[in-house]
Short mmCIF file of C-alpha atoms in Angstrom, two decimals:
data_model
loop_
_atom_site.label_atom_id
_atom_site.label_comp_id
_atom_site.label_asym_id
_atom_site.label_seq_id
_atom_site.Cartn_x
_atom_site.Cartn_y
_atom_site.Cartn_z
CA UNK A 1 -31.98 0.23 -15.39
CA UNK A 2 -34.96 1.30 -13.32
CA UNK A 3 -37.33 -1.47 -14.47
CA UNK A 4 -37.07 -5.24 -14.79
CA UNK A 5 -39.64 -7.85 -15.76
CA UNK A 6 -39.44 -9.70 -12.42
CA UNK A 7 -38.15 -7.32 -9.80
CA UNK A 8 -37.28 -8.97 -6.49
CA UNK A 9 -35.80 -6.01 -4.67
CA UNK A 10 -35.74 -2.24 -5.20
CA UNK A 11 -32.46 -0.49 -4.36
CA UNK A 12 -32.12 3.26 -3.82
CA UNK A 13 -28.57 4.59 -4.06
CA UNK A 14 -27.52 7.83 -2.38
CA UNK A 15 -24.01 9.32 -2.56
CA UNK A 16 -21.11 6.97 -3.20
CA UNK A 17 -17.33 7.06 -3.47
CA UNK A 18 -16.01 9.34 -6.21
CA UNK A 19 -15.85 7.50 -9.50
CA UNK A 20 -17.82 4.78 -11.31
CA UNK A 21 -18.09 2.10 -8.59
CA UNK A 22 -21.73 2.74 -7.65
CA UNK A 23 -22.79 2.73 -11.30
CA UNK A 24 -21.08 -0.62 -11.90
CA UNK A 25 -22.58 -2.06 -8.71
CA UNK A 26 -26.05 -0.93 -9.77
CA UNK A 27 -25.72 -2.57 -13.17
CA UNK A 28 -24.88 -5.90 -11.55
CA UNK A 29 -27.79 -5.65 -9.12
CA UNK A 30 -30.08 -4.91 -12.05
CA UNK A 31 -28.69 -7.95 -13.89
CA UNK A 32 -29.61 -9.99 -10.80
CA UNK A 33 -33.24 -8.93 -11.21
CA UNK A 34 -33.53 -5.90 -8.95
CA UNK A 35 -34.89 -2.43 -9.59
CA UNK A 36 -32.23 0.25 -9.13
CA UNK A 37 -32.60 3.99 -8.60
CA UNK A 38 -30.13 6.74 -7.81
CA UNK A 39 -30.72 10.06 -6.04
CA UNK A 40 -28.32 12.74 -7.26
CA UNK A 41 -27.63 15.85 -5.21
CA UNK A 42 -25.23 17.62 -7.58
CA UNK A 43 -23.60 17.46 -11.00
CA UNK A 44 -20.80 15.25 -9.67
CA UNK A 45 -23.30 12.57 -8.64
CA UNK A 46 -24.96 12.82 -12.04
CA UNK A 47 -21.70 12.62 -14.01
CA UNK A 48 -20.81 9.18 -12.65
CA UNK A 49 -24.27 7.61 -13.10
CA UNK A 50 -24.59 6.00 -16.51
CA UNK A 51 -28.33 5.24 -16.57
CA UNK A 52 -30.39 8.37 -17.13
CA UNK A 53 -33.77 6.62 -16.72
CA UNK A 54 -32.98 5.52 -13.16
CA UNK A 55 -31.55 8.87 -12.08
CA UNK A 56 -33.61 10.96 -9.63
CA UNK A 57 -32.20 14.48 -9.16
CA UNK A 58 -32.90 16.13 -5.84
CA UNK A 59 -33.06 19.91 -6.23
CA UNK A 60 -34.72 20.81 -2.94
CA UNK A 61 -33.35 22.20 0.31
CA UNK A 62 -31.77 20.10 3.08
CA UNK A 63 -34.82 20.88 5.23
CA UNK A 64 -37.17 19.36 2.65
CA UNK A 65 -35.08 16.20 2.19
CA UNK A 66 -36.78 13.92 4.79
CA UNK A 67 -40.29 14.50 3.40
CA UNK A 68 -39.03 14.05 -0.18
CA UNK A 69 -37.30 10.80 0.78
CA UNK A 70 -40.42 9.47 2.48
CA UNK A 71 -42.42 10.02 -0.73
CA UNK A 72 -39.70 8.44 -2.87
CA UNK A 73 -39.48 5.33 -0.68
CA UNK A 74 -43.22 4.81 -1.17
CA UNK A 75 -43.34 5.62 -4.87
CA UNK A 76 -40.45 3.34 -5.82
CA UNK A 77 -41.34 0.61 -3.28
CA UNK A 78 -37.78 0.72 -1.95
CA UNK A 79 -36.59 -2.33 -0.03
CA UNK A 80 -32.87 -1.44 0.22
CA UNK A 81 -30.88 1.76 0.76
CA UNK A 82 -27.26 1.95 -0.44
CA UNK A 83 -24.79 4.65 0.60
CA UNK A 84 -21.13 5.45 1.22
CA UNK A 85 -20.60 6.57 4.82
CA UNK A 86 -23.47 7.03 7.24
CA UNK A 87 -22.71 10.33 8.99
CA UNK A 88 -23.11 13.12 6.42
CA UNK A 89 -26.44 14.83 7.18
CA UNK A 90 -28.43 13.58 4.18
CA UNK A 91 -27.24 10.02 4.83
CA UNK A 92 -27.77 10.08 8.59
CA UNK A 93 -31.37 11.21 8.11
CA UNK A 94 -31.96 8.63 5.39
CA UNK A 95 -30.60 5.82 7.57
CA UNK A 96 -32.91 6.83 10.41
CA UNK A 97 -35.96 6.88 8.14
CA UNK A 98 -35.02 3.57 6.48
CA UNK A 99 -34.59 1.82 9.82
CA UNK A 100 -37.99 3.05 11.00
CA UNK A 101 -39.52 1.44 7.90
CA UNK A 102 -37.61 -1.85 8.14
CA UNK A 103 -35.62 -1.09 4.97
CA UNK A 104 -32.22 -2.76 4.68
CA UNK A 105 -29.35 -0.29 4.84
CA UNK A 106 -26.14 -1.18 3.00
CA UNK A 107 -23.17 0.93 4.10
CA UNK A 108 -19.87 1.08 2.23
CA UNK A 109 -16.73 2.61 3.68
CA UNK A 110 -13.00 2.59 3.14
CA UNK A 111 -11.58 -0.63 4.51
CA UNK A 112 -10.98 -1.09 8.19
CA UNK A 113 -7.96 -3.03 6.92
CA UNK A 114 -7.22 -0.61 4.08
CA UNK A 115 -5.80 -0.18 1.54
CA UNK A 116 -6.32 -3.70 0.21
CA UNK A 117 -9.90 -4.19 1.40
CA UNK A 118 -13.09 -2.14 1.57
CA UNK A 119 -15.80 -2.28 4.22
CA UNK A 120 -19.36 -3.50 3.65
CA UNK A 121 -21.78 -3.53 6.60
CA UNK A 122 -25.48 -3.25 7.31
CA UNK A 123 -27.03 -0.31 9.22
CA UNK A 124 -23.83 1.52 10.22
CA UNK A 125 -20.05 1.78 9.99
CA UNK A 126 -17.14 3.07 12.07
CA UNK A 127 -18.54 4.30 15.41
CA UNK A 128 -22.02 3.07 14.37
CA UNK A 129 -20.82 -0.41 13.43
CA UNK A 130 -22.01 -3.58 15.17
CA UNK A 131 -18.34 -4.24 15.86
CA UNK A 132 -18.29 -1.50 18.50
CA UNK A 133 -20.26 -3.61 20.99
CA UNK A 134 -18.93 -7.00 19.93
CA UNK A 135 -16.41 -8.59 22.33
CA UNK A 136 -13.43 -10.49 20.98
CA UNK A 137 -14.69 -13.66 22.69
CA UNK A 138 -17.82 -13.58 20.51
CA UNK A 139 -15.68 -13.20 17.40
CA UNK A 140 -13.44 -16.09 18.41
CA UNK A 141 -16.48 -18.31 18.96
CA UNK A 142 -17.82 -17.46 15.50
CA UNK A 143 -14.45 -18.30 13.94
CA UNK A 144 -14.75 -21.84 15.28
CA UNK A 145 -17.21 -22.38 12.43
CA UNK A 146 -14.55 -21.62 9.81
CA UNK A 147 -11.11 -22.96 8.98
CA UNK A 148 -10.11 -20.29 6.44
CA UNK A 149 -6.56 -18.97 6.58
CA UNK A 150 -6.36 -15.17 6.76
CA UNK A 151 -5.26 -13.90 3.33
CA UNK A 152 -2.12 -11.86 2.92
CA UNK A 153 -2.36 -8.45 1.22
CA UNK A 154 -1.01 -8.03 -2.33
CA UNK A 155 2.43 -6.53 -2.82
CA UNK A 156 0.93 -3.57 -4.70
CA UNK A 157 -2.55 -2.17 -5.16
CA UNK A 158 -2.04 1.35 -6.40
CA UNK A 159 -5.30 3.31 -6.53
CA UNK A 160 -4.26 6.51 -4.70
CA UNK A 161 -3.78 8.37 -7.98
CA UNK A 162 -7.20 7.25 -9.22
CA UNK A 163 -8.74 8.32 -5.91
CA UNK A 164 -7.29 11.82 -6.22
CA UNK A 165 -8.16 12.01 -9.93
CA UNK A 166 -11.82 11.08 -9.40
CA UNK A 167 -12.03 13.50 -6.48
CA UNK A 168 -10.78 16.34 -8.67
CA UNK A 169 -13.15 15.37 -11.49
CA UNK A 170 -16.13 15.16 -9.14
CA UNK A 171 -15.55 18.57 -7.59
CA UNK A 172 -14.83 20.04 -11.01
CA UNK A 173 -18.27 18.91 -12.19
CA UNK A 174 -19.90 20.42 -9.10
CA UNK A 175 -18.00 23.66 -9.57
CA UNK A 176 -18.72 24.10 -13.29
CA UNK A 177 -21.97 22.23 -14.02
CA UNK A 178 -24.10 22.62 -10.92
CA UNK A 179 -26.60 25.17 -12.28
CA UNK A 180 -29.43 22.63 -11.92
CA UNK A 181 -28.71 22.03 -8.23
CA UNK A 182 -28.73 25.52 -6.75
CA UNK A 183 -29.92 24.30 -3.35
CA UNK A 184 -27.01 21.86 -2.97
CA UNK A 185 -24.86 22.35 0.13
CA UNK A 186 -21.72 20.21 0.56
CA UNK A 187 -21.38 18.25 3.80
CA UNK A 188 -17.92 19.74 4.33
CA UNK A 189 -17.18 23.29 5.38
CA UNK A 190 -15.01 24.31 2.41
CA UNK A 191 -16.58 25.72 -0.78
CA UNK A 192 -16.56 23.36 -3.76
CA UNK A 193 -14.15 25.64 -5.64
CA UNK A 194 -11.63 25.26 -2.84
CA UNK A 195 -12.15 21.48 -2.72
CA UNK A 196 -11.43 21.30 -6.45
CA UNK A 197 -8.29 23.43 -6.11
CA UNK A 198 -6.98 21.23 -3.30
CA UNK A 199 -7.59 18.00 -5.23
CA UNK A 200 -5.93 19.43 -8.34
CA UNK A 201 -2.98 20.76 -6.36
CA UNK A 202 -2.56 17.39 -4.66
CA UNK A 203 -2.60 15.62 -8.02
CA UNK A 204 0.02 17.95 -9.53
CA UNK A 205 2.33 17.90 -6.51
CA UNK A 206 2.34 14.13 -5.98
CA UNK A 207 5.83 13.57 -7.55
CA UNK A 208 7.43 16.38 -5.51
CA UNK A 209 5.79 15.27 -2.30
CA UNK A 210 6.86 11.67 -2.92
CA UNK A 211 10.51 12.78 -3.09
CA UNK A 212 10.14 14.89 0.06
CA UNK A 213 8.56 11.94 1.84
CA UNK A 214 11.31 9.51 0.85
CA UNK A 215 13.99 11.89 2.12
CA UNK A 216 12.20 12.42 5.44
CA UNK A 217 11.68 8.69 5.90
CA UNK A 218 15.33 7.99 5.13
CA UNK A 219 16.50 10.52 7.71
CA UNK A 220 14.32 8.90 10.38
CA UNK A 221 15.33 5.33 9.58
CA UNK A 222 19.02 6.25 9.43
CA UNK A 223 18.85 8.35 12.59
CA UNK A 224 19.51 5.48 14.98
CA UNK A 225 17.09 6.81 17.64
CA UNK A 226 14.00 5.10 19.11
CA UNK A 227 10.82 6.78 17.87
CA UNK A 228 7.06 6.86 18.40
CA UNK A 229 4.45 7.51 15.71
CA UNK A 230 1.54 9.94 15.83
CA UNK A 231 -0.78 8.80 13.03
CA UNK A 232 -2.98 11.57 11.67
CA UNK A 233 -6.15 11.36 9.64
CA UNK A 234 -8.07 13.88 7.61
CA UNK A 235 -9.62 16.49 9.87
CA UNK A 236 -12.71 16.66 7.65
CA UNK A 237 -13.16 12.88 7.58
CA UNK A 238 -16.36 11.60 9.18
CA UNK A 239 -14.50 9.23 11.53
CA UNK A 240 -12.69 12.24 13.01
CA UNK A 241 -15.63 14.63 12.93
CA UNK A 242 -18.26 12.28 14.36
CA UNK A 243 -16.33 9.79 16.50
CA UNK A 244 -13.53 11.88 18.04
CA UNK A 245 -13.22 13.91 21.28
CA UNK A 246 -11.19 16.58 19.46
CA UNK A 247 -12.42 19.59 17.51
CA UNK A 248 -9.26 19.71 15.36
CA UNK A 249 -6.04 17.88 14.58
CA UNK A 250 -4.17 20.62 16.44
CA UNK A 251 -6.08 19.71 19.61
CA UNK A 252 -5.04 16.07 19.19
CA UNK A 253 -1.42 17.00 18.49
CA UNK A 254 -1.31 19.25 21.55
CA UNK A 255 -2.30 16.36 23.80
CA UNK A 256 0.22 14.04 22.13
CA UNK A 257 3.09 16.53 22.40
CA UNK A 258 2.36 17.20 26.06
CA UNK A 259 2.21 13.49 26.87
CA UNK A 260 5.40 12.82 24.94
CA UNK A 261 7.28 15.69 26.59
CA UNK A 262 6.26 14.50 30.06
CA UNK A 263 6.58 10.74 29.60
CA UNK A 264 8.96 9.69 26.82
CA UNK A 265 12.66 9.04 27.57
CA UNK A 266 14.76 12.04 26.58
CA UNK A 267 16.56 10.19 23.78
CA UNK A 268 13.30 9.12 22.08
CA UNK A 269 11.85 10.98 19.09
CA UNK A 270 8.30 11.63 17.86
CA UNK A 271 7.32 11.15 14.20
CA UNK A 272 4.11 12.85 13.04
CA UNK A 273 2.78 10.97 10.01
CA UNK A 274 0.14 12.76 7.90
CA UNK A 275 -2.68 10.98 6.08
CA UNK A 276 -1.83 9.88 2.49
CA UNK A 277 -4.57 12.18 1.12
CA UNK A 278 -3.67 15.21 3.23
CA UNK A 279 -4.07 18.19 0.88
CA UNK A 280 -2.91 21.18 2.91
CA UNK A 281 -6.31 22.52 3.98
CA UNK A 282 -5.08 22.23 7.59
CA UNK A 283 -1.63 23.76 8.36
CA UNK A 284 -0.29 20.63 10.04
CA UNK A 285 3.40 21.31 9.42
CA UNK A 286 3.14 24.74 11.06
CA UNK A 287 1.27 23.28 14.05
CA UNK A 288 3.94 20.60 14.49
CA UNK A 289 6.71 23.19 14.38
CA UNK A 290 4.96 25.45 16.92
CA UNK A 291 4.19 22.63 19.33
CA UNK A 292 7.73 21.26 19.11
CA UNK A 293 9.06 24.69 20.07
CA UNK A 294 6.52 25.13 22.86
CA UNK A 295 7.43 21.81 24.51
CA UNK A 296 11.18 22.04 23.87
CA UNK A 297 11.19 19.18 21.36
CA UNK A 298 12.61 20.95 18.28
CA UNK A 299 15.32 18.35 17.65
CA UNK A 300 13.19 15.33 18.55
CA UNK A 301 10.17 15.79 16.26
CA UNK A 302 9.85 14.80 12.59
CA UNK A 303 7.01 15.39 10.13
CA UNK A 304 6.29 12.99 7.24
CA UNK A 305 3.67 13.96 4.69
CA UNK A 306 1.51 11.09 3.42
CA UNK A 307 2.77 7.94 1.78
CA UNK A 308 2.70 4.34 2.92
CA UNK A 309 3.16 3.53 6.56
CA UNK A 310 5.07 0.24 6.54
CA UNK A 311 8.56 1.72 6.19
CA UNK A 312 8.09 3.75 9.39
CA UNK A 313 6.03 1.23 11.35
CA UNK A 314 8.50 -1.61 11.16
CA UNK A 315 10.89 0.07 13.63
CA UNK A 316 8.47 2.18 15.71
CA UNK A 317 8.24 1.72 19.49
CA UNK A 318 4.59 2.79 19.81
CA UNK A 319 1.84 4.57 17.90
CA UNK A 320 -0.96 6.94 18.90
CA UNK A 321 -3.98 7.99 16.85
CA UNK A 322 -7.51 9.31 17.21
CA UNK A 323 -9.24 6.41 15.44
CA UNK A 324 -7.40 5.98 12.14
CA UNK A 325 -7.69 2.64 10.37
CA UNK A 326 -3.87 2.74 10.28
CA UNK A 327 -4.14 1.47 13.85
CA UNK A 328 -4.84 -1.95 12.35
CA UNK A 329 -1.39 -1.99 10.74
CA UNK A 330 0.13 -1.10 14.10
CA UNK A 331 -1.60 -3.97 15.87
CA UNK A 332 -0.78 -6.45 13.10
CA UNK A 333 2.91 -5.84 13.91
CA UNK A 334 2.39 -6.25 17.66
CA UNK A 335 3.27 -2.60 18.39
CA UNK A 336 1.64 -0.90 21.41
CA UNK A 337 -1.21 1.40 20.34
CA UNK A 338 -3.14 4.20 22.09
CA UNK A 339 -6.40 5.56 20.63
CA UNK A 340 -8.55 8.52 21.69
CA UNK A 341 -11.73 8.24 19.60
CA UNK A 342 -14.31 5.56 18.85
CA UNK A 343 -12.72 2.84 16.71
CA UNK A 344 -13.94 -0.61 15.72
CA UNK A 345 -10.61 -2.08 16.85
CA UNK A 346 -10.62 -0.42 20.27
CA UNK A 347 -10.67 -3.61 22.33
CA UNK A 348 -9.01 -3.86 25.76
CA UNK A 349 -7.15 -7.01 24.74
CA UNK A 350 -4.89 -5.15 22.35
CA UNK A 351 -5.38 -1.37 22.64
CA UNK A 352 -3.64 0.34 25.57
CA UNK A 353 -5.67 1.75 28.47
CA UNK A 354 -2.62 3.43 30.02
CA UNK A 355 -2.48 7.21 30.61
CA UNK A 356 -0.58 8.84 27.75
CA UNK A 357 2.52 9.79 29.77
CA UNK A 358 2.80 6.24 31.12
CA UNK A 359 2.20 4.84 27.63
CA UNK A 360 5.17 6.76 26.21
CA UNK A 361 7.36 5.85 29.21
CA UNK A 362 6.64 2.11 29.47
CA UNK A 363 4.05 0.87 26.95
CA UNK A 364 2.27 -2.43 27.58
CA UNK A 365 2.38 -4.84 24.67
CA UNK A 366 -0.88 -5.87 22.98
CA UNK A 367 -2.28 -9.38 23.05
CA UNK A 368 -1.27 -10.35 19.54
CA UNK A 369 -3.19 -13.63 19.54
CA UNK A 370 -6.41 -11.82 20.37
CA UNK A 371 -5.76 -9.28 17.61
CA UNK A 372 -5.13 -12.00 15.04
CA UNK A 373 -8.51 -13.54 15.90
CA UNK A 374 -10.13 -10.12 15.54
CA UNK A 375 -8.44 -9.46 12.20
CA UNK A 376 -9.37 -12.86 10.83
CA UNK A 377 -12.98 -12.24 11.91
CA UNK A 378 -13.06 -9.00 9.91
CA UNK A 379 -11.60 -10.72 6.85
CA UNK A 380 -14.33 -13.37 7.00
CA UNK A 381 -17.15 -10.85 7.40
CA UNK A 382 -17.11 -7.15 6.51
CA UNK A 383 -13.73 -6.73 4.75
CA UNK A 384 -13.82 -7.44 1.03
CA UNK A 385 -10.78 -7.62 -1.27
CA UNK A 386 -10.76 -4.88 -3.88
CA UNK A 387 -11.08 -1.12 -4.11
CA UNK A 388 -13.44 1.65 -5.21
CA UNK A 389 -11.10 3.58 -7.50
CA UNK A 390 -8.91 1.41 -9.74
CA UNK A 391 -10.52 -0.65 -12.49
CA UNK A 392 -9.01 -3.93 -11.26
CA UNK A 393 -9.91 -3.14 -7.66
CA UNK A 394 -13.56 -2.52 -8.60
CA UNK A 395 -13.68 -5.69 -10.64
CA UNK A 396 -12.44 -7.80 -7.75
CA UNK A 397 -14.83 -6.16 -5.30
CA UNK A 398 -17.88 -6.69 -7.52
CA UNK A 399 -17.23 -10.42 -7.76
CA UNK A 400 -18.26 -10.83 -4.15
CA UNK A 401 -20.25 -7.88 -2.83
CA UNK A 402 -23.41 -8.25 -4.93
CA UNK A 403 -24.17 -11.71 -3.52
CA UNK A 404 -23.59 -10.35 -0.01
CA UNK A 405 -26.04 -7.51 -0.59
CA UNK A 406 -28.70 -9.90 -1.88
CA UNK A 407 -28.26 -12.31 1.04
CA UNK A 408 -30.81 -12.07 3.86
CA UNK A 409 -28.10 -12.09 6.55
CA UNK A 410 -25.57 -9.35 7.17
CA UNK A 411 -21.88 -10.38 6.97
CA UNK A 412 -21.63 -11.05 10.71
CA UNK A 413 -24.78 -13.18 10.88
CA UNK A 414 -23.74 -15.11 7.77
CA UNK A 415 -20.56 -16.34 9.46
CA UNK A 416 -22.45 -17.55 12.55
CA UNK A 417 -25.16 -19.25 10.47
CA UNK A 418 -22.66 -20.86 8.13
CA UNK A 419 -24.05 -19.16 5.01
CA UNK A 420 -21.08 -16.90 4.25
CA UNK A 421 -19.64 -17.36 0.76
CA UNK A 422 -16.04 -18.60 0.50
CA UNK A 423 -13.60 -15.69 0.55
CA UNK A 424 -11.30 -14.89 -2.34
CA UNK A 425 -7.61 -15.00 -1.65
CA UNK A 426 -5.95 -11.75 -2.62
CA UNK A 427 -3.81 -11.72 -5.70
CA UNK A 428 -1.10 -9.34 -6.74
CA UNK A 429 -2.83 -6.56 -8.70
CA UNK A 430 -0.74 -4.00 -10.58
#
């Protein structure tokens, strides 16, 4: 995979989403005439890369990584850098070096409109995305060049199980087969053995937790009380770690509980909704119980672990979050939303600027027309139908993303210049 007769571009892959997506993407880029290389930092990276000739193991220390990367970029004549997430230390340093050399940086992330889309951008994502400084008026003007109808999501996608499975497999490889990468240090605080245990536990407990979640959701929906949603994300996720004012989820919950206790009408309830991949590494349930007692809210607070959001969102009065992509689902329904961190959808037209107590007492409604323009803009640029983890999701994603990576313009420039490829309408994928 590392050599072609007529190479046009030379792509260097760093760490990707768990599973085979990066390997499949590389094969298609190679079929298009590009050179492809992959840096592996541990046995998990190596396990999911099918081409041994194009695999470049890195066995050095984190301190030696920048100098090693500089040499590799020269030796392999790299024109493009490909990675998943841009904030883990090895990626952040690589992005900085690539930009200084004029190398294109292709960043993949979970979809801003997840779970039915994934994100593809150039140079940065989330708080480093070009969207952060882009006003809605500019997006609306760009949309005047297109008459595409915004696609509806499929009725079912279903790759959560595959996501958890590949996560467990990846950390199992690192835990058991990492003898050749003794200098490897994970970008998260937990040891790899603990990561593996949490993934495995999550996989085994999924049926029990699904039943618990259905019962909790039923109690809330049948309760007959108005309620507000606190949407949590993973504390170790880069969006929370790098683009949030809070050091922990407990800090965020403390602010929410205080604002709710001081501002919400006394007959309103608060529903704390955990992330679908929450694995128990943070004692959220205990924190919720303690905060409810501290603020005298024991009978007005409910905790729901994971699962899909739609069943709870449809009847919610408001929602608060740090910067979860679930905020997009809130806005799509026209529900008032308050955010605390840096988020690509944090625009004054549709995200509340009210103080938290006032927000819970009398929330201002978002400008739904402005949000629909914003959402349509994302669907015509950086949001691609498909997924990283299920076979059908990967197949749908690959149909479009390779051409976008080979294009000279990034997704946002392509829409303005009229060179964006027609978008696929989403189909029902089982």
